[in-house]
């Protein structure tokens, strides 16, 4: 709880009034030579009054990369001290601070391009926005940012204030909580994959994940809030079995689930499917998970490392290989959870699950889908995908 100076009433921390959490730990979970960088961070919630349950997420209020902000100021020869309006109420901040803390500068949208067309004589931009060039426009915005646009379509007849007014507000990033507060009082842990890619000749960095990977030191603070997730949580009763599919950073909430079940000494069985590229470099939380398995807290642990074999193996293949046992668990009332990549993994796992039910339950595809729908209605099929 925080006491406000005016009325001395306790104020709960929230998205609009985030808590400054101290960083206790920030380490890379991947081995040297991995193509991935996954940060494990531990934050203190000491004297915040904040709490959470397994399945909840933590929101982080990020800041933009100072190097990118400097490149923008240099490109446009803007004075970093120029006051710019940052909200509807008319509050202002110096330009450099506003670009760092208030606006999305790595995201380019069709709307921004449509609005900036009035601010330049550049014919190329006008052409790009013609209805018949919709595909080129989509292609242009993908992987490009504000700096690209300002470089590509000048000269500009607009003030910094005008251009900034077209930008989207910098939004908090959410991360599935990777700890149980019962196991780690006054702490919250996260598992964050650094987003880095090269596009159009420049190295690009995810705003929040790379802030954590490159600029956040132990001892620093980070503005955070709890984002409850009513649709992703452990069964109320500890005697229910759980099946968890969480490759890559999808492991995060399941570390929380397992820690919680270890503390509360539940009797339900737990089965985890984890996957990533290489066993030697990318087996996140390997020691902990193997220890949980030895201790009987994790009943089964299936792994799939896609780049260790000629034929790529993913978590859904492990589900299919274990279809008989998997269906046995489902018939017995197990809860099925999926976390991680929405675009490919969650769809593949969904289809694999239907195949398992179809095969082992000797059902038609439609019957298997209906079975899964029923599980969903009973809250026994839950997803936290992004
Ligand atoms: C409920 C929830 C839980 C989540 N839990 C976790 C978690 O536990 N761990 C975790 O790491 N993340 C998690 N995420 C994702 C996280 O919130 C962020 O989206 C992620 O960290 C990227 O944020 P960023 O600020 O680093 O990148 P941003 O600056 O937001 O950039 C990401 C964007 O870059 C673009 N992009 C990425 N790669 C490419 C490419 N190759 N080419 C072109 N464009 C590209 C995409 O448009 C992408 O949306 C979760 C999301 C949600 C909604």
Coordinates of C-alpha atoms and ligand atoms in Angstrom, one line a residue:
X1 CA 0.0 0.0 0.0
X2 CA 1.1 3.5 -0.7
X3 CA 0.1 6.5 1.3
X4 CA -0.8 9.6 -0.7
X5 CA 0.5 12.9 0.7
X6 CA -2.9 14.6 0.5
X7 CA -5.3 12.4 2.5
X8 CA -3.0 9.7 4.0
X9 CA -5.5 7.1 2.7
X10 CA -3.9 3.8 1.5
X11 CA -3.9 3.6 -2.3
X12 CA -3.9 0.2 -4.0
X13 CA -1.3 -0.1 -6.8
X14 CA -2.8 -0.6 -10.2
X15 CA -2.2 -0.2 -13.9
X16 CA -2.5 3.6 -13.5
X17 CA -0.6 3.7 -10.2
X18 CA 2.1 1.0 -10.7
X19 CA 4.3 -0.3 -7.9
X20 CA 8.1 0.3 -8.3
X21 CA 9.3 -3.3 -7.8
X22 CA 13.0 -3.8 -7.0
X23 CA 14.8 -6.3 -9.2
X24 CA 16.4 -9.0 -7.1
X25 CA 17.6 -11.2 -9.9
X26 CA 17.9 -11.0 -13.7
X27 CA 19.6 -13.9 -15.5
X28 CA 19.7 -15.5 -18.9
X29 CA 18.2 -19.1 -18.8
X30 CA 19.7 -20.1 -22.2
X31 CA 23.2 -21.5 -22.6
X32 CA 26.0 -19.9 -24.6
X33 CA 25.4 -20.4 -28.3
X34 CA 21.6 -20.6 -28.1
X35 CA 19.7 -18.5 -30.7
X36 CA 17.3 -17.5 -27.9
X37 CA 17.7 -15.3 -24.8
X38 CA 15.1 -16.0 -22.1
X39 CA 15.4 -13.9 -18.9
X40 CA 14.4 -15.1 -15.5
X41 CA 13.7 -12.1 -13.4
X42 CA 12.7 -11.9 -9.7
X43 CA 11.1 -8.8 -8.4
X44 CA 10.3 -7.8 -4.8
X45 CA 6.7 -7.0 -3.9
X46 CA 7.8 -6.0 -0.4
X47 CA 5.4 -3.6 1.3
X48 CA 3.3 -3.2 -1.9
X49 CA 0.2 -5.1 -0.5
X50 CA 0.1 -6.8 -3.9
X51 CA -0.8 -10.5 -4.2
X52 CA -1.6 -12.9 -7.0
X53 CA -2.6 -16.4 -7.7
X54 CA -1.1 -18.9 -10.2
X55 CA -2.3 -18.0 -13.7
X56 CA -2.3 -14.2 -13.2
X57 CA 0.0 -12.0 -15.2
X58 CA 2.2 -9.1 -14.3
X59 CA 2.0 -5.8 -16.3
X60 CA 5.2 -3.9 -16.8
X61 CA 5.2 -0.2 -17.9
X62 CA 8.2 -0.1 -20.3
X63 CA 10.3 2.6 -21.7
X64 CA 11.7 2.9 -25.2
X65 CA 15.3 2.3 -26.1
X66 CA 17.3 5.5 -25.5
X67 CA 19.4 4.9 -28.6
X68 CA 16.3 4.8 -30.8
X69 CA 15.0 7.9 -29.2
X70 CA 18.3 9.6 -29.9
X71 CA 18.2 8.5 -33.5
X72 CA 14.8 10.1 -33.9
X73 CA 15.9 13.4 -32.4
X74 CA 19.0 13.4 -34.6
X75 CA 17.1 12.4 -37.8
X76 CA 14.6 15.2 -37.4
X77 CA 17.0 17.7 -35.8
X78 CA 14.4 18.1 -33.0
X79 CA 15.2 19.9 -29.8
X80 CA 14.9 17.3 -27.0
X81 CA 13.6 19.9 -24.6
X82 CA 10.6 21.0 -26.7
X83 CA 7.4 20.6 -24.7
X84 CA 4.9 18.3 -26.3
X85 CA 1.4 17.4 -25.3
X86 CA 1.0 13.9 -23.9
X87 CA -2.7 13.5 -23.2
X88 CA -6.2 14.9 -23.6
X89 CA -5.9 17.0 -20.5
X90 CA -3.1 19.0 -22.2
X91 CA -0.2 18.0 -19.9
X92 CA 3.2 18.4 -21.5
X93 CA 6.6 16.8 -21.2
X94 CA 9.9 17.6 -22.8
X95 CA 10.1 15.8 -26.2
X96 CA 12.9 13.3 -25.3
X97 CA 11.1 12.2 -22.1
X98 CA 7.7 11.9 -24.0
X99 CA 9.3 9.8 -26.7
X100 CA 11.0 7.6 -24.1
X101 CA 8.1 7.1 -21.7
X102 CA 4.8 7.8 -23.4
X103 CA 4.5 6.8 -27.0
X104 CA 5.0 3.7 -29.2
X105 CA 7.9 4.5 -31.5
X106 CA 8.5 1.0 -32.8
X107 CA 5.1 0.5 -34.2
X108 CA 3.9 1.8 -37.5
X109 CA 0.3 1.6 -38.5
X110 CA -1.8 2.4 -41.6
X111 CA -3.5 5.1 -39.6
X112 CA -0.3 6.9 -38.8
X113 CA 0.8 6.8 -42.5
X114 CA -2.7 8.1 -43.5
X115 CA -2.4 11.0 -41.1
X116 CA 1.1 11.9 -41.9
X117 CA 0.5 12.2 -45.6
X118 CA -0.8 15.7 -45.0
X119 CA 2.5 16.7 -43.5
X120 CA 4.8 16.0 -46.4
X121 CA 4.9 16.7 -50.2
X122 CA 6.4 13.2 -50.7
X123 CA 4.7 11.5 -53.6
X124 CA 5.9 8.1 -52.7
X125 CA 3.8 8.1 -49.5
X126 CA 0.8 9.3 -51.4
X127 CA 1.2 6.5 -53.9
X128 CA 1.6 3.9 -51.1
X129 CA -1.7 5.0 -49.6
X130 CA -3.7 4.4 -52.8
X131 CA -6.4 1.8 -52.4
X132 CA -4.9 -0.4 -55.1
X133 CA -1.6 -0.5 -53.2
X134 CA -3.1 -2.0 -50.0
X135 CA -0.7 -5.0 -50.1
X136 CA 2.4 -2.8 -50.5
X137 CA 1.2 -0.7 -47.6
X138 CA 0.8 -3.8 -45.4
X139 CA 4.3 -4.9 -46.5
X140 CA 5.7 -1.5 -45.8
X141 CA 4.4 -1.3 -42.2
X142 CA 5.5 -4.8 -41.3
X143 CA 8.8 -4.7 -39.5
X144 CA 9.2 -0.9 -39.9
X145 CA 9.0 1.8 -37.4
X146 CA 8.6 5.6 -36.9
X147 CA 12.2 6.3 -37.8
X148 CA 11.9 4.4 -41.1
X149 CA 8.8 6.4 -42.0
X150 CA 10.5 9.8 -41.1
X151 CA 13.5 8.8 -43.1
X152 CA 11.6 7.5 -46.1
X153 CA 9.0 10.1 -46.7
X154 CA 10.4 13.5 -45.8
X155 CA 11.0 16.4 -46.0
X156 CA 8.4 17.1 -43.3
X157 CA 6.4 20.3 -42.8
X158 CA 5.4 19.4 -39.3
X159 CA 6.5 20.2 -35.8
X160 CA 7.6 17.5 -33.3
X161 CA 4.4 18.2 -31.4
X162 CA 2.2 17.4 -34.5
X163 CA 4.0 14.1 -35.3
X164 CA 4.0 13.0 -31.7
X165 CA 0.3 13.6 -31.5
X166 CA -0.3 10.9 -34.1
X167 CA 1.5 8.2 -32.2
X168 CA -0.2 5.5 -30.1
X169 CA 0.3 5.6 -26.3
X170 CA 3.0 3.2 -25.0
X171 CA 1.1 0.3 -23.5
X172 CA 2.1 -1.9 -20.6
X173 CA 3.4 -5.4 -21.6
X174 CA 1.9 -8.4 -19.8
X175 CA 3.9 -11.5 -18.6
X176 CA 2.5 -14.7 -17.1
X177 CA 3.7 -14.9 -13.5
X178 CA 6.2 -17.7 -13.1
X179 CA 6.2 -18.1 -9.3
X180 CA 3.8 -19.0 -6.5
X181 CA 3.6 -16.3 -3.8
X182 CA 3.0 -19.1 -1.3
X183 CA 6.5 -20.5 -2.2
X184 CA 8.1 -17.1 -2.6
X185 CA 6.4 -14.6 -0.2
X186 CA 6.5 -11.0 -1.4
X187 CA 8.2 -12.0 -4.7
X188 CA 7.1 -12.3 -8.3
X189 CA 9.1 -14.1 -11.0
X190 CA 8.8 -13.8 -14.8
X191 CA 10.2 -15.7 -17.8
X192 CA 10.7 -13.2 -20.6
X193 CA 11.9 -14.0 -24.1
X194 CA 13.9 -11.2 -25.7
X195 CA 12.4 -10.2 -29.0
X196 CA 15.1 -9.3 -31.5
X197 CA 15.0 -9.4 -35.3
X198 CA 16.6 -7.8 -38.3
X199 CA 14.3 -6.1 -40.8
X200 CA 14.9 -3.7 -43.7
X201 CA 18.6 -3.5 -42.8
X202 CA 18.2 -2.6 -39.2
X203 CA 18.3 -4.6 -36.0
X204 CA 15.0 -4.3 -34.2
X205 CA 14.3 -4.8 -30.5
X206 CA 11.1 -5.5 -28.6
X207 CA 10.5 -2.5 -26.3
X208 CA 10.0 -4.3 -23.0
X209 CA 11.7 -7.6 -23.4
X210 CA 14.9 -6.0 -24.6
X211 CA 14.7 -3.4 -21.8
X212 CA 14.7 -6.3 -19.4
X213 CA 17.5 -8.2 -21.3
X214 CA 19.8 -5.3 -21.9
X215 CA 19.2 -2.4 -19.5
X216 CA 17.6 -3.7 -16.3
X217 CA 20.1 -4.3 -13.6
X218 CA 19.7 -6.1 -10.3
X219 CA 18.9 -3.3 -7.7
X220 CA 16.9 -1.3 -10.3
X221 CA 13.2 -0.8 -10.0
X222 CA 10.4 -1.6 -12.5
X223 CA 6.9 -0.1 -12.5
X224 CA 4.5 -3.1 -12.3
X225 CA 0.9 -4.1 -11.6
X226 CA -1.0 -7.4 -11.2
X227 CA -3.3 -8.4 -14.1
X228 CA -5.6 -11.1 -12.7
X229 CA -6.6 -13.8 -15.2
X230 CA -10.0 -15.4 -14.2
X231 CA -9.8 -17.8 -17.2
X232 CA -6.5 -19.5 -16.3
X233 CA -6.1 -21.0 -12.9
X234 CA -5.5 -24.3 -11.0
X235 CA -8.5 -26.5 -10.3
X236 CA -10.1 -25.5 -7.0
X237 CA -9.7 -29.0 -5.7
X238 CA -6.1 -30.2 -5.3
X239 CA -7.0 -33.8 -6.0
X240 CA -7.6 -33.1 -9.7
X241 CA -5.0 -34.1 -12.2
X242 CA -3.4 -31.4 -14.5
X243 CA -1.8 -31.6 -17.9
X244 CA 0.3 -28.6 -18.8
X245 CA 1.6 -27.8 -22.3
X246 CA 4.1 -24.9 -22.2
X247 CA 7.0 -24.8 -24.6
X248 CA 9.4 -21.8 -24.5
X249 CA 8.2 -19.0 -22.3
X250 CA 4.9 -20.9 -22.1
X251 CA 6.5 -22.7 -19.2
X252 CA 6.1 -19.5 -17.0
X253 CA 2.6 -20.1 -15.4
X254 CA 3.3 -23.8 -15.0
X255 CA 6.4 -23.1 -12.9
X256 CA 3.9 -21.2 -10.8
X257 CA 1.4 -24.0 -10.8
X258 CA 4.0 -26.6 -9.8
X259 CA 5.5 -24.4 -7.0
X260 CA 2.0 -23.8 -5.6
X261 CA 1.2 -27.5 -5.7
X262 CA 4.5 -28.4 -4.0
X263 CA 3.6 -26.0 -1.1
X264 CA 0.0 -27.0 -0.8
X265 CA 0.8 -30.7 -1.0
X266 CA -2.0 -31.6 -3.3
X267 CA -2.7 -35.2 -4.2
X268 CA -3.6 -34.6 -7.9
X269 CA -1.1 -35.7 -10.5
X270 CA 0.7 -33.2 -12.8
X271 CA 2.0 -33.8 -16.3
X272 CA 4.2 -31.2 -18.1
X273 CA 5.0 -31.0 -21.8
X274 CA 7.9 -28.7 -22.4
X275 CA 9.7 -27.9 -25.7
X276 CA 12.3 -25.6 -27.2
X277 CA 15.1 -25.8 -29.8
X278 CA 18.1 -27.6 -28.1
X279 CA 18.1 -29.7 -24.9
X280 CA 21.6 -28.6 -24.0
X281 CA 20.9 -24.9 -24.4
X282 CA 17.2 -24.2 -24.1
X283 CA 15.8 -26.5 -21.4
X284 CA 14.4 -23.7 -19.2
X285 CA 14.3 -24.5 -15.5
X286 CA 15.7 -28.0 -16.2
X287 CA 17.2 -28.6 -12.7
X288 CA 14.1 -27.5 -10.9
X289 CA 11.8 -29.5 -13.1
X290 CA 13.8 -32.7 -12.8
X291 CA 14.0 -32.2 -9.0
X292 CA 10.2 -31.8 -8.9
X293 CA 9.9 -35.0 -10.9
X294 CA 12.2 -36.9 -8.5
X295 CA 10.2 -35.5 -5.6
X296 CA 7.0 -36.8 -7.2
X297 CA 5.4 -33.3 -7.4
X298 CA 5.7 -33.5 -11.2
X299 CA 4.3 -36.9 -12.1
X300 CA 5.4 -36.9 -15.7
X301 CA 7.7 -34.6 -17.8
X302 CA 7.8 -34.9 -21.6
X303 CA 10.2 -32.8 -23.6
X304 CA 10.5 -32.0 -27.3
X305 CA 13.6 -30.3 -28.6
X306 CA 13.0 -29.5 -32.2
X307 CA 16.5 -28.8 -33.4
X308 CA 18.2 -31.9 -31.9
X309 CA 17.0 -34.3 -34.4
X310 CA 16.7 -34.3 -38.2
X311 CA 13.0 -34.5 -38.0
X312 CA 11.6 -31.6 -36.0
X313 CA 9.8 -32.8 -32.9
X314 CA 7.3 -30.5 -31.1
X315 CA 5.2 -30.8 -28.0
X316 CA 2.2 -31.9 -30.0
X317 CA 4.2 -34.9 -31.3
X318 CA 4.8 -36.0 -27.7
X319 CA 1.1 -35.7 -27.0
X320 CA 0.3 -38.0 -29.9
X321 CA 3.0 -40.5 -28.9
X322 CA 1.4 -40.6 -25.4
X323 CA -2.2 -40.5 -26.6
X324 CA -3.4 -43.5 -24.7
X325 CA -2.2 -42.2 -21.3
X326 CA -3.2 -38.7 -22.1
X327 CA -6.8 -39.7 -22.9
X328 CA -6.8 -41.8 -19.7
X329 CA -6.0 -38.7 -17.7
X330 CA -8.7 -36.8 -19.5
X331 CA -11.3 -39.5 -18.9
X332 CA -10.3 -39.3 -15.3
X333 CA -11.2 -35.6 -15.1
X334 CA -7.8 -34.0 -15.7
X335 CA -7.6 -30.3 -16.5
X336 CA -5.7 -29.4 -19.7
X337 CA -3.7 -26.2 -19.9
X338 CA -1.8 -24.6 -22.8
X339 CA 0.5 -21.5 -22.6
X340 CA 2.8 -19.8 -25.1
X341 CA 2.8 -19.1 -28.8
X342 CA -0.7 -18.4 -30.2
X343 CA 0.1 -18.3 -33.9
X344 CA 1.3 -21.9 -34.4
X345 CA 1.8 -23.9 -31.2
X346 CA -1.6 -23.4 -29.7
X347 CA -3.3 -24.4 -32.9
X348 CA -1.1 -27.5 -33.3
X349 CA -1.7 -28.5 -29.7
X350 CA -5.5 -28.0 -30.1
X351 CA -5.5 -30.2 -33.2
X352 CA -3.3 -32.8 -31.5
X353 CA -5.7 -32.9 -28.6
X354 CA -8.7 -33.5 -30.9
X355 CA -6.7 -36.3 -32.6
X356 CA -5.9 -37.9 -29.2
X357 CA -9.6 -37.8 -28.2
X358 CA -10.7 -39.1 -31.6
X359 CA -8.3 -42.0 -31.6
X360 CA -8.4 -43.2 -28.0
X361 CA -12.1 -42.4 -27.5
X362 CA -13.0 -44.1 -30.8
X363 CA -15.0 -41.0 -31.8
X364 CA -15.5 -39.1 -35.1
X365 CA -13.7 -35.8 -35.5
X366 CA -17.0 -34.0 -34.7
X367 CA -17.6 -36.0 -31.5
X368 CA -14.0 -35.4 -30.4
X369 CA -14.5 -31.6 -30.9
X370 CA -17.7 -31.8 -28.9
X371 CA -15.9 -33.6 -26.2
X372 CA -13.3 -30.9 -26.1
X373 CA -16.0 -28.2 -26.1
X374 CA -17.5 -29.8 -23.1
X375 CA -14.2 -29.8 -21.4
X376 CA -13.9 -26.1 -22.1
X377 CA -17.3 -25.4 -20.7
X378 CA -16.4 -27.3 -17.5
X379 CA -13.3 -25.1 -17.3
X380 CA -11.1 -28.1 -18.0
X381 CA -9.5 -26.7 -21.2
X382 CA -7.8 -23.4 -20.5
X383 CA -5.4 -21.4 -22.6
X384 CA -3.1 -18.5 -22.0
X385 CA -1.7 -17.8 -25.4
X386 CA -0.1 -14.7 -27.0
Ligands
LIG1 C1 -1.5 -12.6 -21.2 C2 -0.1 -12.5 -21.8 C3 1.0 -13.2 -21.2 C4 2.3 -13.1 -21.7 N1 3.3 -13.8 -21.1 C5 4.5 -13.7 -21.6 C6 5.6 -14.5 -20.9 O1 5.4 -15.1 -19.9 N2 6.8 -14.3 -21.5 C7 7.1 -13.6 -22.6 O2 8.2 -13.5 -23.0 N3 6.1 -12.9 -23.2 C8 4.8 -13.0 -22.7 N4 3.8 -12.3 -23.4 C9 4.1 -11.4 -24.5 C10 4.6 -10.0 -24.0 O3 3.5 -9.4 -23.4 C11 5.1 -9.1 -25.1 O4 4.2 -9.1 -26.1 C12 6.5 -9.5 -25.6 O5 7.5 -9.5 -24.6 C13 7.0 -8.5 -26.7 O6 7.0 -7.2 -26.1 P1 8.1 -6.2 -26.4 O7 7.7 -4.9 -25.8 O8 9.5 -6.8 -26.1 O9 8.1 -6.1 -28.0 P2 7.3 -5.1 -28.9 O10 8.0 -3.8 -28.9 O11 5.9 -5.1 -28.4 O12 7.4 -5.8 -30.3 C14 6.8 -7.0 -30.5 C15 6.2 -6.9 -31.9 O13 7.3 -6.9 -32.9 C16 6.9 -7.4 -34.1 N5 7.8 -8.5 -34.5 C17 8.3 -9.4 -33.8 N6 9.1 -10.2 -34.5 C18 9.1 -9.7 -35.7 C19 9.7 -10.1 -37.0 N7 10.5 -11.1 -37.1 N8 9.4 -9.3 -38.1 C20 8.6 -8.3 -38.0 N9 8.0 -7.9 -36.9 C21 8.2 -8.6 -35.8 C22 5.5 -8.0 -33.9 O14 4.6 -7.1 -34.4 C23 5.4 -8.0 -32.4 O15 4.0 -7.9 -31.9 C24 2.5 -12.4 -22.9 C25 1.5 -11.7 -23.5 C26 0.2 -11.7 -22.9 C27 -0.9 -11.0 -23.6

